[in-house]
Short mmCIF file of C-alpha atoms in Angstrom, two decimals:
data_model
loop_
_atom_site.label_atom_id
_atom_site.label_comp_id
_atom_site.label_asym_id
_atom_site.label_seq_id
_atom_site.Cartn_x
_atom_site.Cartn_y
_atom_site.Cartn_z
CA UNK A 961 52.77 -19.67 -42.08
CA UNK A 962 49.72 -17.98 -43.53
CA UNK A 963 50.68 -16.73 -47.00
CA UNK A 964 47.42 -16.66 -48.95
CA UNK A 965 43.90 -17.05 -47.58
CA UNK A 966 40.79 -17.70 -49.61
CA UNK A 967 37.75 -16.39 -47.72
CA UNK A 968 34.39 -18.13 -47.75
CA UNK A 969 35.55 -20.75 -50.23
CA UNK A 970 32.52 -22.42 -51.77
CA UNK A 971 34.08 -25.83 -52.15
CA UNK A 972 31.16 -27.84 -53.50
CA UNK A 973 30.89 -26.44 -57.04
CA UNK A 974 29.53 -27.90 -60.20
CA UNK A 975 31.68 -30.66 -61.63
CA UNK A 976 33.16 -28.67 -64.48
CA UNK A 977 34.14 -25.68 -62.35
CA UNK A 978 35.81 -27.57 -59.52
CA UNK A 979 37.62 -29.80 -61.96
CA UNK A 980 39.56 -26.80 -63.18
CA UNK A 981 39.75 -24.85 -59.95
CA UNK A 982 41.03 -27.83 -57.98
CA UNK A 983 44.59 -27.29 -59.15
CA UNK A 984 44.81 -24.15 -57.01
CA UNK A 985 43.11 -25.14 -53.77
CA UNK A 986 44.98 -23.62 -50.85
CA UNK A 987 43.86 -25.49 -47.75
CA UNK A 988 45.69 -27.60 -45.16
CA UNK A 989 45.71 -31.34 -45.75
CA UNK A 990 48.02 -34.39 -45.58
CA UNK A 991 51.79 -33.89 -45.84
CA UNK A 992 53.04 -34.81 -49.31
CA UNK A 993 55.99 -37.02 -49.99
CA UNK A 994 56.56 -36.40 -53.71
CA UNK A 995 57.18 -32.63 -53.92
CA UNK A 996 60.90 -32.50 -54.72
CA UNK A 997 61.91 -28.85 -54.41
CA UNK A 998 65.60 -29.80 -54.83
CA UNK A 999 64.89 -30.10 -58.55
CA UNK A 1000 63.77 -26.48 -58.89
CA UNK A 1001 65.87 -24.27 -61.18
CA UNK A 1002 68.73 -22.70 -59.25
CA UNK A 1003 67.90 -19.23 -58.02
CA UNK A 1004 69.77 -16.95 -55.66
CA UNK A 1005 67.56 -17.75 -52.65
CA UNK A 1006 67.22 -15.80 -49.48
CA UNK A 1007 66.34 -18.01 -46.47
CA UNK A 1008 63.42 -20.16 -47.66
CA UNK A 1009 60.70 -22.56 -46.57
CA UNK A 1010 58.97 -25.40 -48.40
CA UNK A 1011 55.38 -26.04 -47.27
CA UNK A 1012 53.04 -28.88 -48.32
CA UNK A 1013 49.57 -27.41 -48.80
CA UNK A 1014 47.21 -29.90 -50.41
CA UNK A 1015 46.87 -33.62 -50.96
CA UNK A 1016 43.36 -34.38 -52.10
CA UNK A 1017 41.45 -36.82 -54.26
CA UNK A 1018 38.11 -36.01 -55.85
CA UNK A 1019 35.55 -38.46 -57.20
CA UNK A 1020 32.67 -37.37 -59.40
CA UNK A 1021 30.28 -36.80 -56.49
CA UNK A 1022 32.77 -34.49 -54.76
CA UNK A 1023 32.20 -31.92 -57.49
CA UNK A 1024 28.53 -31.50 -56.62
CA UNK A 1025 26.96 -29.76 -53.64
CA UNK A 1026 24.80 -31.76 -51.27
CA UNK A 1027 21.79 -30.07 -52.83
CA UNK A 1028 22.78 -31.32 -56.29
CA UNK A 1029 23.65 -34.88 -55.20
CA UNK A 1030 20.03 -35.79 -55.87
CA UNK A 1031 20.56 -35.31 -59.61
CA UNK A 1032 23.30 -37.98 -59.84
CA UNK A 1033 22.37 -41.44 -61.06
CA UNK A 1034 24.65 -44.42 -61.71
CA UNK A 1035 23.79 -47.38 -63.93
CA UNK A 1036 24.96 -50.98 -63.48
CA UNK A 1037 28.19 -50.26 -65.37
CA UNK A 1038 29.04 -47.22 -63.26
CA UNK A 1039 28.13 -44.71 -65.99
CA UNK A 1040 27.04 -41.39 -64.49
CA UNK A 1041 23.84 -39.60 -65.48
CA UNK A 1042 22.39 -36.30 -64.34
CA UNK A 1043 18.63 -36.51 -63.98
CA UNK A 1044 16.54 -33.33 -63.83
CA UNK A 1045 12.85 -33.70 -63.10
CA UNK A 1046 10.10 -31.13 -63.18
CA UNK A 1047 7.73 -30.63 -60.32
CA UNK A 1048 4.98 -33.20 -60.02
CA UNK A 1049 2.32 -31.00 -61.59
CA UNK A 1050 -1.37 -31.68 -61.17
CA UNK A 1051 -4.61 -30.44 -62.62
CA UNK A 1052 -7.49 -29.36 -60.43
CA UNK A 1053 -9.84 -32.06 -59.22
CA UNK A 1054 -12.57 -32.66 -61.78
CA UNK A 1055 -15.12 -30.99 -59.52
CA UNK A 1056 -13.03 -27.81 -59.83
CA UNK A 1057 -13.75 -27.31 -63.53
CA UNK A 1058 -16.68 -29.58 -64.45
CA UNK A 1059 -19.87 -28.67 -62.57
CA UNK A 1060 -23.48 -29.80 -62.56
CA UNK A 1061 -25.19 -26.44 -63.02
CA UNK A 1062 -28.56 -25.70 -61.45
CA UNK A 1063 -31.53 -26.74 -63.59
CA UNK A 1064 -35.12 -25.50 -63.68
CA UNK A 1065 -38.15 -27.17 -65.19
CA UNK A 1066 -41.87 -26.54 -65.40
CA UNK A 1067 -45.05 -27.95 -66.89
CA UNK A 1068 -48.75 -27.06 -66.78
CA UNK A 1069 -51.52 -29.70 -67.07
CA UNK A 1070 -55.23 -29.13 -67.72
CA UNK A 1071 -57.35 -31.21 -65.35
CA UNK A 1072 -60.49 -32.93 -66.61
CA UNK A 1073 -62.54 -33.91 -63.58
CA UNK A 1074 -65.93 -35.60 -63.67
CA UNK A 1075 -68.39 -35.80 -60.81
CA UNK A 1076 -67.98 -39.04 -58.90
CA UNK A 1077 -68.87 -40.59 -55.56
CA UNK A 1078 -65.56 -42.50 -55.55
CA UNK A 1079 -61.95 -41.29 -55.25
CA UNK A 1080 -60.46 -40.35 -58.61
CA UNK A 1081 -56.82 -40.86 -59.62
CA UNK A 1082 -55.31 -38.90 -62.49
CA UNK A 1083 -51.86 -39.92 -63.76
CA UNK A 1084 -49.77 -37.43 -65.72
CA UNK A 1085 -46.21 -37.63 -67.06
CA UNK A 1086 -43.76 -35.13 -68.44
CA UNK A 1087 -39.99 -34.90 -68.93
CA UNK A 1088 -37.50 -32.08 -68.87
CA UNK A 1089 -34.07 -31.61 -70.41
CA UNK A 1090 -31.04 -31.47 -68.15
CA UNK A 1091 -28.68 -30.26 -70.91
CA UNK A 1092 -29.90 -28.34 -73.92
CA UNK A 1093 -28.68 -29.30 -77.39
CA UNK A 1094 -26.56 -26.13 -77.52
CA UNK A 1095 -24.51 -27.21 -74.49
CA UNK A 1096 -22.96 -30.25 -76.25
CA UNK A 1097 -23.02 -32.28 -73.05
CA UNK A 1098 -24.68 -35.53 -72.13
CA UNK A 1099 -25.64 -37.30 -68.92
CA UNK A 1100 -25.86 -41.06 -68.99
CA UNK A 1101 -25.68 -41.52 -65.25
CA UNK A 1102 -24.44 -39.66 -62.21
CA UNK A 1103 -24.03 -40.56 -58.55
CA UNK A 1104 -24.90 -37.59 -56.35
CA UNK A 1105 -23.05 -36.74 -53.17
CA UNK A 1106 -25.12 -33.57 -52.64
CA UNK A 1107 -27.96 -31.59 -54.16
CA UNK A 1108 -31.62 -30.72 -53.76
CA UNK A 1109 -34.64 -31.68 -55.86
CA UNK A 1110 -37.33 -29.03 -55.26
CA UNK A 1111 -40.96 -28.95 -56.35
CA UNK A 1112 -43.28 -25.94 -56.19
CA UNK A 1113 -46.42 -24.82 -57.99
CA UNK A 1114 -50.13 -24.07 -57.76
CA UNK A 1115 -53.55 -25.35 -58.80
CA UNK A 1116 -57.07 -23.86 -58.94
CA UNK A 1117 -58.58 -27.19 -57.93
CA UNK A 1118 -61.30 -26.53 -55.29
CA UNK A 1119 -61.48 -29.98 -53.77
CA UNK A 1120 -61.89 -30.61 -50.09
CA UNK A 1121 -59.27 -33.37 -50.06
CA UNK A 1122 -56.67 -33.79 -52.76
CA UNK A 1123 -53.06 -34.95 -52.86
CA UNK A 1124 -50.34 -35.49 -55.44
CA UNK A 1125 -47.33 -37.79 -55.51
CA UNK A 1126 -44.46 -36.87 -57.85
CA UNK A 1127 -42.00 -39.61 -58.79
CA UNK A 1128 -38.93 -39.72 -61.05
CA UNK A 1129 -38.25 -43.28 -62.23
CA UNK A 1130 -34.82 -42.12 -63.47
CA UNK A 1131 -33.57 -41.07 -60.01
CA UNK A 1132 -33.02 -44.08 -57.72
CA UNK A 1133 -31.79 -44.25 -54.14
CA UNK A 1134 -28.65 -46.41 -54.24
CA UNK A 1135 -29.24 -47.74 -50.72
CA UNK A 1136 -32.97 -48.57 -50.82
CA UNK A 1137 -33.42 -48.86 -54.61
CA UNK A 1138 -36.52 -46.65 -54.27
CA UNK A 1139 -37.43 -44.04 -56.83
CA UNK A 1140 -37.22 -40.40 -55.79
CA UNK A 1141 -40.74 -39.30 -54.78
CA UNK A 1142 -42.38 -36.26 -53.16
CA UNK A 1143 -45.83 -36.16 -51.56
CA UNK A 1144 -47.87 -32.94 -51.77
CA UNK A 1145 -51.14 -31.89 -50.09
CA UNK A 1146 -53.60 -29.93 -52.30
CA UNK A 1147 -56.54 -29.59 -49.88
CA UNK A 1148 -58.87 -26.63 -50.42
CA UNK A 1149 -61.41 -26.72 -47.54
CA UNK A 1150 -64.79 -25.39 -48.70
CA UNK A 1151 -63.16 -24.45 -52.01
CA UNK A 1152 -62.49 -20.99 -50.62
CA UNK A 1153 -59.04 -20.42 -52.16
CA UNK A 1154 -58.68 -19.41 -55.77
CA UNK A 1155 -55.28 -21.07 -55.86
CA UNK A 1156 -53.67 -23.72 -53.71
CA UNK A 1157 -49.87 -23.35 -53.54
CA UNK A 1158 -47.55 -26.24 -52.78
CA UNK A 1159 -43.82 -26.87 -52.36
CA UNK A 1160 -41.46 -29.60 -51.07
CA UNK A 1161 -37.77 -30.59 -51.23
CA UNK A 1162 -35.86 -33.83 -51.35
CA UNK A 1163 -32.11 -34.31 -50.90
CA UNK A 1164 -30.28 -35.89 -53.84
CA UNK A 1165 -27.57 -37.33 -51.59
CA UNK A 1166 -27.20 -41.09 -52.16
CA UNK A 1167 -29.29 -40.96 -55.33
CA UNK A 1168 -28.25 -42.05 -58.80
CA UNK A 1169 -29.60 -40.50 -61.99
CA UNK A 1170 -29.70 -42.88 -64.98
CA UNK A 1171 -31.14 -41.76 -68.29
CA UNK A 1172 -32.45 -44.16 -70.95
CA UNK A 1173 -33.20 -42.07 -74.07
CA UNK A 1174 -35.59 -44.73 -75.34
CA UNK A 1175 -37.75 -44.41 -72.22
CA UNK A 1176 -37.42 -40.70 -71.48
CA UNK A 1177 -37.92 -39.48 -75.04
CA UNK A 1178 -34.35 -38.50 -75.85
CA UNK A 1179 -30.89 -37.91 -74.41
CA UNK A 1180 -30.58 -35.74 -71.31
CA UNK A 1181 -34.33 -36.01 -70.58
CA UNK A 1182 -35.54 -36.83 -67.05
CA UNK A 1183 -39.03 -38.23 -66.51
CA UNK A 1184 -41.46 -37.07 -63.83
CA UNK A 1185 -44.72 -38.94 -63.13
CA UNK A 1186 -47.49 -37.34 -61.08
CA UNK A 1187 -50.45 -39.10 -59.50
CA UNK A 1188 -53.28 -36.77 -58.45
CA UNK A 1189 -55.80 -38.32 -56.02
CA UNK A 1190 -59.12 -36.48 -55.50
CA UNK A 1191 -61.63 -37.40 -52.84
CA UNK A 1192 -65.37 -36.88 -53.59
CA UNK A 1193 -66.99 -33.82 -51.99
CA UNK A 1194 -69.95 -31.46 -52.41
CA UNK A 1195 -67.94 -28.44 -53.55
CA UNK A 1196 -69.24 -26.87 -56.77
CA UNK A 1197 -67.69 -27.64 -60.13
CA UNK A 1198 -65.58 -24.59 -61.07
CA UNK A 1199 -63.80 -26.15 -64.04
CA UNK A 1200 -61.76 -25.72 -66.10
CA UNK A 1201 -59.02 -26.72 -63.67
CA UNK A 1202 -55.25 -26.81 -64.15
CA UNK A 1203 -52.11 -27.55 -62.20
CA UNK A 1204 -48.75 -25.85 -62.67
CA UNK A 1205 -45.71 -27.89 -61.60
CA UNK A 1206 -42.26 -26.29 -61.37
CA UNK A 1207 -39.03 -27.72 -60.09
CA UNK A 1208 -35.33 -27.09 -59.52
CA UNK A 1209 -32.28 -29.28 -59.21
CA UNK A 1210 -29.74 -27.17 -57.29
CA UNK A 1211 -26.38 -27.37 -55.51
CA UNK A 1212 -25.60 -30.67 -57.18
CA UNK A 1213 -22.30 -32.41 -56.54
CA UNK A 1214 -21.29 -35.73 -58.02
CA UNK A 1215 -19.25 -38.69 -56.95
CA UNK A 1216 -19.20 -40.48 -60.32
CA UNK A 1217 -20.21 -39.12 -63.71
CA UNK A 1218 -20.83 -40.99 -66.95
CA UNK A 1219 -21.67 -39.17 -70.16
CA UNK A 1220 -19.97 -36.41 -72.14
CA UNK A 1221 -18.66 -33.32 -70.34
CA UNK A 1222 -17.74 -31.18 -73.36
CA UNK A 1223 -14.47 -29.30 -73.99
CA UNK A 1224 -12.17 -28.05 -71.22
CA UNK A 1225 -8.50 -27.14 -71.06
CA UNK A 1226 -5.89 -26.31 -68.44
CA UNK A 1227 -2.17 -25.55 -68.44
CA UNK A 1228 0.80 -27.36 -66.90
CA UNK A 1229 3.70 -24.92 -66.58
CA UNK A 1230 7.17 -25.39 -65.09
CA UNK A 1231 10.87 -24.52 -65.40
CA UNK A 1232 13.56 -27.20 -65.09
CA UNK A 1233 16.95 -25.93 -63.92
CA UNK A 1234 19.82 -27.66 -65.76
CA UNK A 1235 22.32 -26.84 -63.05
CA UNK A 1236 25.30 -28.63 -64.58
CA UNK A 1237 25.70 -25.65 -66.93
CA UNK A 1238 25.09 -22.92 -64.34
CA UNK A 1239 28.67 -21.64 -64.56
CA UNK A 1240 29.02 -21.90 -68.33
CA UNK A 1241 29.69 -18.86 -70.51
CA UNK A 1242 29.17 -20.66 -73.82
CA UNK A 1243 30.45 -23.54 -75.86
CA UNK A 1244 28.95 -26.75 -77.14
CA UNK A 1245 28.17 -30.17 -75.75
CA UNK A 1246 27.51 -33.04 -78.13
CA UNK A 1247 25.89 -36.14 -76.68
CA UNK A 1248 26.43 -39.70 -77.81
CA UNK A 1249 23.69 -41.94 -79.16
CA UNK A 1250 20.81 -42.34 -76.67
CA UNK A 1251 22.71 -40.25 -74.11
CA UNK A 1252 20.04 -37.58 -73.86
CA UNK A 1253 16.63 -38.72 -72.65
CA UNK A 1254 13.49 -36.56 -72.45
CA UNK A 1255 10.45 -38.33 -71.01
CA UNK A 1256 6.91 -37.19 -70.27
CA UNK A 1257 4.97 -39.22 -67.69
CA UNK A 1258 1.31 -38.85 -66.83
CA UNK A 1259 -0.92 -40.44 -64.21
CA UNK A 1260 -4.45 -39.86 -65.38
CA UNK A 1261 -7.65 -40.46 -63.41
CA UNK A 1262 -9.83 -38.41 -65.78
CA UNK A 1263 -11.64 -40.81 -68.12
CA UNK A 1264 -11.82 -38.51 -71.13
CA UNK A 1265 -9.69 -38.19 -74.28
CA UNK A 1266 -6.84 -35.79 -73.43
CA UNK A 1267 -4.54 -34.24 -76.02
CA UNK A 1268 -1.42 -32.45 -74.73
CA UNK A 1269 -0.15 -29.49 -76.71
CA UNK A 1270 3.24 -27.91 -76.00
CA UNK A 1271 2.46 -24.22 -76.35
CA UNK A 1272 5.97 -23.41 -75.13
CA UNK A 1273 8.87 -25.87 -75.08
CA UNK A 1274 12.28 -24.27 -75.23
CA UNK A 1275 15.70 -24.12 -73.60
CA UNK A 1276 17.55 -21.01 -72.53
CA UNK A 1277 21.19 -19.96 -72.32
CA UNK A 1278 22.10 -16.41 -71.24
CA UNK A 1279 25.38 -16.44 -73.18
CA UNK A 1280 24.67 -18.08 -76.53
CA UNK A 1281 22.50 -16.21 -79.06
CA UNK A 1282 19.64 -16.48 -79.88
CA UNK A 1283 19.42 -17.42 -76.15
CA UNK A 1284 16.14 -19.33 -76.59
CA UNK A 1285 15.67 -22.36 -78.82
CA UNK A 1286 12.48 -24.31 -79.43
CA UNK A 1287 12.28 -28.06 -78.92
CA UNK A 1288 10.35 -30.01 -81.56
CA UNK A 1289 8.94 -33.31 -80.35
CA UNK A 1290 8.11 -34.63 -83.83
CA UNK A 1291 10.08 -32.38 -86.17
CA UNK A 1292 10.04 -28.67 -86.92
CA UNK A 1293 7.08 -28.81 -89.31
CA UNK A 1294 4.94 -30.99 -87.02
CA UNK A 1295 2.72 -29.76 -84.17
CA UNK A 1296 3.97 -30.44 -80.64
CA UNK A 1297 0.88 -32.46 -79.71
CA UNK A 1298 0.37 -35.94 -78.32
CA UNK A 1299 -2.35 -38.00 -76.67
CA UNK A 1300 -2.22 -39.81 -73.34
CA UNK A 1301 -4.08 -42.83 -72.02
CA UNK A 1302 -7.27 -42.41 -69.99
CA UNK A 1303 -9.36 -44.74 -67.80
CA UNK A 1304 -12.17 -46.65 -69.50
CA UNK A 1305 -15.67 -46.79 -67.94
CA UNK A 1306 -14.64 -50.06 -66.27
CA UNK A 1307 -11.57 -48.31 -64.81
CA UNK A 1308 -13.30 -45.32 -63.19
CA UNK A 1309 -11.40 -44.27 -60.08
CA UNK A 1310 -8.14 -45.77 -61.30
CA UNK A 1311 -4.99 -43.94 -62.41
CA UNK A 1312 -3.75 -44.85 -65.89
CA UNK A 1313 -0.01 -44.41 -66.56
CA UNK A 1314 1.47 -43.09 -69.81
CA UNK A 1315 5.19 -42.83 -70.55
CA UNK A 1316 6.30 -41.03 -73.70
CA UNK A 1317 9.95 -41.01 -74.73
CA UNK A 1318 10.82 -37.94 -76.80
CA UNK A 1319 14.56 -38.56 -76.97
CA UNK A 1320 14.52 -38.52 -80.78
CA UNK A 1321 13.87 -34.79 -80.90
CA UNK A 1322 16.15 -31.88 -81.71
CA UNK A 1323 17.43 -31.82 -78.11
CA UNK A 1324 20.90 -33.13 -79.14
CA UNK A 1325 21.23 -30.44 -81.82
CA UNK A 1326 20.22 -27.75 -79.36
CA UNK A 1327 22.76 -28.92 -76.78
CA UNK A 1328 25.42 -29.06 -79.48
CA UNK A 1329 24.92 -25.37 -80.30
CA UNK A 1330 24.47 -24.10 -76.75
CA UNK A 1331 24.85 -25.26 -73.16
CA UNK A 1332 21.37 -24.42 -71.83
CA UNK A 1333 20.71 -23.58 -68.23
CA UNK A 1334 16.94 -23.92 -68.20
CA UNK A 1335 14.11 -25.83 -69.85
CA UNK A 1336 10.82 -23.97 -70.03
CA UNK A 1337 7.52 -25.57 -70.87
CA UNK A 1338 3.84 -24.73 -70.98
CA UNK A 1339 1.78 -27.81 -71.82
CA UNK A 1340 -1.92 -27.28 -72.52
CA UNK A 1341 -4.16 -30.25 -71.73
CA UNK A 1342 -7.19 -30.33 -74.06
CA UNK A 1343 -10.20 -32.40 -72.94
CA UNK A 1344 -12.47 -33.77 -75.70
CA UNK A 1345 -10.58 -31.82 -78.36
CA UNK A 1346 -12.27 -33.75 -81.20
CA UNK A 1347 -15.73 -32.58 -80.16
CA UNK A 1348 -17.19 -36.06 -80.69
CA UNK A 1349 -20.29 -35.98 -78.45
CA UNK A 1350 -20.86 -39.72 -78.85
CA UNK A 1351 -17.80 -40.48 -76.71
CA UNK A 1352 -18.25 -41.94 -73.24
CA UNK A 1353 -16.55 -39.84 -70.55
CA UNK A 1354 -16.14 -41.13 -67.02
CA UNK A 1355 -14.78 -39.25 -64.03
CA UNK A 1356 -15.07 -38.80 -60.32
CA UNK A 1357 -15.18 -35.61 -58.32
CA UNK A 1358 -11.58 -36.22 -57.17
CA UNK A 1359 -10.18 -37.22 -60.59
CA UNK A 1360 -6.89 -35.51 -61.47
CA UNK A 1361 -4.24 -35.52 -64.14
CA UNK A 1362 -0.68 -35.64 -62.79
CA UNK A 1363 2.18 -34.67 -65.08
CA UNK A 1364 5.98 -34.80 -64.86
CA UNK A 1365 8.93 -34.43 -67.22
CA UNK A 1366 12.38 -35.96 -66.86
CA UNK A 1367 15.52 -34.77 -68.63
CA UNK A 1368 18.36 -37.28 -68.23
CA UNK A 1369 21.86 -36.43 -69.42
CA UNK A 1370 24.10 -39.48 -69.54
CA UNK A 1371 27.68 -38.27 -69.21
CA UNK A 1372 28.51 -39.69 -72.62
CA UNK A 1373 29.47 -36.65 -74.62
CA UNK A 1374 32.01 -34.60 -76.51
CA UNK A 1375 32.78 -31.10 -75.32
CA UNK A 1376 34.24 -28.40 -77.54
CA UNK A 1377 35.51 -25.24 -75.82
CA UNK A 1378 32.91 -25.17 -73.08
CA UNK A 1379 33.74 -21.97 -71.21
CA UNK A 1380 32.98 -21.72 -67.51
CA UNK A 1381 33.58 -19.07 -64.88
CA UNK A 1382 33.19 -18.51 -61.17
CA UNK A 1383 34.22 -15.93 -58.59
CA UNK A 1384 35.47 -16.35 -55.01
CA UNK A 1385 36.62 -13.93 -52.32
CA UNK A 1386 40.38 -13.45 -51.84
CA UNK A 1387 42.66 -11.81 -49.28
CA UNK A 1388 46.45 -11.43 -49.05
CA UNK A 1389 48.08 -10.57 -45.77
CA UNK A 1390 49.94 -7.25 -46.07
CA UNK A 1391 52.16 -8.07 -43.11
CA UNK A 1392 53.24 -11.32 -44.68
CA UNK A 1393 53.88 -9.70 -48.06
CA UNK A 1394 56.60 -7.42 -46.67
CA UNK A 1395 58.70 -10.44 -45.70
CA UNK A 1396 58.36 -12.47 -48.95
CA UNK A 1397 60.76 -12.24 -51.90
CA UNK A 1398 58.91 -14.82 -53.98
CA UNK A 1399 56.32 -17.58 -53.82
CA UNK A 1400 56.54 -20.78 -55.87
CA UNK A 1401 53.63 -23.20 -56.09
CA UNK A 1402 54.27 -26.71 -57.39
CA UNK A 1403 51.17 -28.56 -58.53
CA UNK A 1404 51.15 -32.30 -59.20
CA UNK A 1405 47.89 -33.21 -60.96
CA UNK A 1406 46.71 -36.73 -61.79
CA UNK A 1407 43.69 -36.48 -64.05
CA UNK A 1408 41.55 -39.63 -64.30
CA UNK A 1409 38.78 -37.83 -66.19
CA UNK A 1410 38.65 -37.66 -70.00
CA UNK A 1411 38.60 -33.85 -69.92
CA UNK A 1412 41.24 -31.34 -70.97
CA UNK A 1413 41.10 -28.12 -68.97
CA UNK A 1414 42.59 -24.77 -69.93
CA UNK A 1415 42.76 -22.52 -66.87
CA UNK A 1416 43.30 -18.87 -65.99
CA UNK A 1417 42.76 -17.05 -62.70
CA UNK A 1418 42.42 -13.28 -62.48
CA UNK A 1419 43.00 -11.10 -59.41
CA UNK A 1420 40.51 -8.19 -59.24
CA UNK A 1421 39.50 -5.39 -56.94
CA UNK A 1422 36.06 -5.22 -55.33
CA UNK A 1423 34.59 -3.84 -58.59
CA UNK A 1424 36.05 -6.71 -60.62
CA UNK A 1425 38.73 -4.61 -62.33
CA UNK A 1426 41.57 -7.00 -63.24
CA UNK A 1427 44.85 -6.30 -61.41
CA UNK A 1428 46.87 -9.32 -62.56
CA UNK A 1429 46.55 -12.90 -63.72
CA UNK A 1430 48.05 -15.99 -62.12
CA UNK A 1431 49.31 -17.72 -65.26
CA UNK A 1432 51.41 -16.03 -67.94
CA UNK A 1433 52.58 -19.12 -69.81
CA UNK A 1434 49.85 -20.54 -72.07
CA UNK A 1435 51.49 -23.96 -72.05
CA UNK A 1436 51.06 -24.56 -68.33
CA UNK A 1437 47.39 -23.61 -68.45
CA UNK A 1438 46.42 -26.95 -69.97
CA UNK A 1439 45.73 -30.07 -67.91
CA UNK A 1440 45.23 -32.93 -70.31
CA UNK A 1441 42.54 -35.55 -69.85
CA UNK A 1442 43.22 -39.22 -69.26
CA UNK A 1443 43.71 -41.64 -72.15
CA UNK A 1444 40.36 -43.04 -73.32
CA UNK A 1445 39.91 -46.65 -74.37
CA UNK A 1446 37.91 -48.11 -77.24
CA UNK A 1447 34.11 -48.08 -77.58
CA UNK A 1448 31.61 -49.06 -76.44
CA UNK A 1449 32.96 -48.45 -72.93
CA UNK A 1450 35.11 -45.41 -73.83
CA UNK A 1451 36.63 -45.61 -70.38
CA UNK A 1452 39.82 -43.89 -69.23
CA UNK A 1453 42.63 -46.46 -69.26
CA UNK A 1454 45.41 -44.30 -67.87
CA UNK A 1455 45.23 -41.01 -65.95
CA UNK A 1456 47.33 -38.12 -67.20
CA UNK A 1457 49.99 -36.56 -64.95
CA UNK A 1458 51.41 -33.08 -65.01
CA UNK A 1459 53.72 -31.13 -62.73
CA UNK A 1460 53.44 -27.36 -62.88
CA UNK A 1461 55.50 -24.65 -61.16
CA UNK A 1462 54.06 -21.18 -60.80
CA UNK A 1463 56.40 -18.41 -59.56
CA UNK A 1464 55.20 -15.14 -58.05
CA UNK A 1465 57.98 -12.61 -57.32
CA UNK A 1466 57.52 -9.73 -54.89
CA UNK A 1467 56.81 -7.28 -57.74
CA UNK A 1468 53.75 -9.32 -58.78
CA UNK A 1469 52.70 -9.86 -55.20
CA UNK A 1470 52.70 -6.08 -54.75
CA UNK A 1471 50.34 -5.69 -57.73
CA UNK A 1472 47.78 -8.05 -56.28
CA UNK A 1473 47.93 -6.86 -52.69
CA UNK A 1474 44.65 -4.99 -53.20
CA UNK A 1475 42.88 -7.94 -54.80
CA UNK A 1476 39.59 -8.87 -53.17
CA UNK A 1477 38.23 -11.33 -55.72
CA UNK A 1478 39.46 -14.21 -57.84
CA UNK A 1479 37.80 -14.84 -61.20
CA UNK A 1480 38.41 -18.41 -62.31
CA UNK A 1481 37.93 -19.06 -66.02
CA UNK A 1482 38.32 -22.40 -67.71
CA UNK A 1483 37.78 -23.91 -71.12
CA UNK A 1484 36.96 -27.61 -71.24
CA UNK A 1485 37.17 -30.18 -74.03
CA UNK A 1486 37.00 -33.95 -74.04
CA UNK A 1487 40.28 -35.77 -74.69
CA UNK A 1488 41.19 -35.31 -78.37
CA UNK A 1489 37.74 -33.75 -78.87
CA UNK A 1490 36.20 -37.22 -79.06
CA UNK A 1491 33.25 -38.84 -77.33
CA UNK A 1492 33.90 -39.97 -73.79
CA UNK A 1493 32.00 -41.35 -70.83
CA UNK A 1494 32.18 -40.40 -67.16
CA UNK A 1495 32.18 -43.33 -64.71
CA UNK A 1496 31.79 -43.30 -60.96
CA UNK A 1497 35.32 -44.63 -60.32
CA UNK A 1498 37.09 -41.72 -62.02
CA UNK A 1499 39.24 -39.56 -59.73
CA UNK A 1500 41.23 -36.34 -59.86
CA UNK A 1501 44.23 -36.24 -57.53
CA UNK A 1502 45.93 -32.99 -56.63
CA UNK A 1503 49.11 -32.39 -54.65
CA UNK A 1504 50.23 -28.82 -54.04
CA UNK A 1505 53.26 -27.44 -52.24
CA UNK A 1506 54.63 -23.94 -51.84
CA UNK A 1507 58.18 -22.62 -51.49
CA UNK A 1508 58.79 -19.12 -50.21
CA UNK A 1509 61.83 -16.91 -50.04
CA UNK A 1510 61.94 -14.88 -46.84
CA UNK A 1511 63.44 -11.42 -46.86
CA UNK A 1512 65.40 -11.21 -43.58
#
């Protein structure tokens, strides 16, 4: 006999909602053997039927959807925790924010040449600065994976045969151990050209740049040595002579970098959904000692000092003013800043792990005043915040910083008037209603959880206007929690038991015939308002039967 039908019942709710709604589940199940309708108060019955409707048992995991099962964690003692993790955030690769910009250099030498019948060799040396002093950066060494070293220039030397070899003793091929060198031809047959132009390129791939300030004349300076070889000829002496040497280092990409890269920053932003409170309308949750854990974990491949600053760190509840509350990692008057570990020069290419436990924050106070639904954060990572240019930075092109937060709520808490609400679709058969004088539901509830639940269910139309409520008697609204034992376990020693009869006469059934929605509201508190713990062997058993009077 189909008396009441709940359409599209979303069975897997959050724990707190289903705990209260479970007493009124109308779905076929095992036949019950302990619903004694002979003990009902004597009423002038029309022909009647007694129907067993529900016999179900719910463990803690049954109150969570499959999607939310991933948040449940159980320790060795069976204590339940809900673990909410942020996304595994990551910075860009180092090559995405730290670049080797193109560099240009140039130098002009006067050439003093004396007549000779033998070849003459003139050696010249100059250096150029890769980073200017205003850039606050320093190169100690760098391994190139790409780039071009270009030379171009001109000379008014009017020699029949002349050549020049340019070498940088600071740029070494890592495979052959040879210095970078470029050969140039400066021939001026018959001395006919006023200027001889020259140019050449060399790939920087597989080269390493190493700068010794004592040899190069200062930090960031790269040496270039030129050897000009002039063959004797009969061309006239048109001195004074000079040679202009220009060069570019372009399109450089690095594999490894050692030095000081200067200041950079980037943001790590995320929202953590605290889904256990998704159906809450307000109230407070107080956690026991060490029951609330907030951890920041980093995996850092960037070998620079990194300071993390929480520009935004707050929780949000849509029902409890002021709706947003800030989290203070070190106290309200202290900045939300902390440092993380970084690889040393000997650890280049490795990931260094940092775990920071911020459980001793104002998180417990915030949860006590509101049941937040979301945790927002915007962490700013500051590189070389101190500005100390003597520091040694090391990084690779692929170096990243990975960042994650974990919020763990051990179900060791006290709850005071935590209000929750949900809505489901509802339909009553009009044909069936015309034959019913009354409907009595008997609910046998065995509560093995340490939670008291006050319940009310409202029947509404499609626009959520209330037509009637299910429960008129305030006393029967309360399902008491199980009896809790002594600390430190605080475990339920004996489940509570309550039998409840709810009578709907035809006059009330007529009022709710147009109902299309059920609004379920509940108010939860821990047993006696004290601290309690939720273990994985707790269960809530529900047995429901219905008795109807048929109007023949």
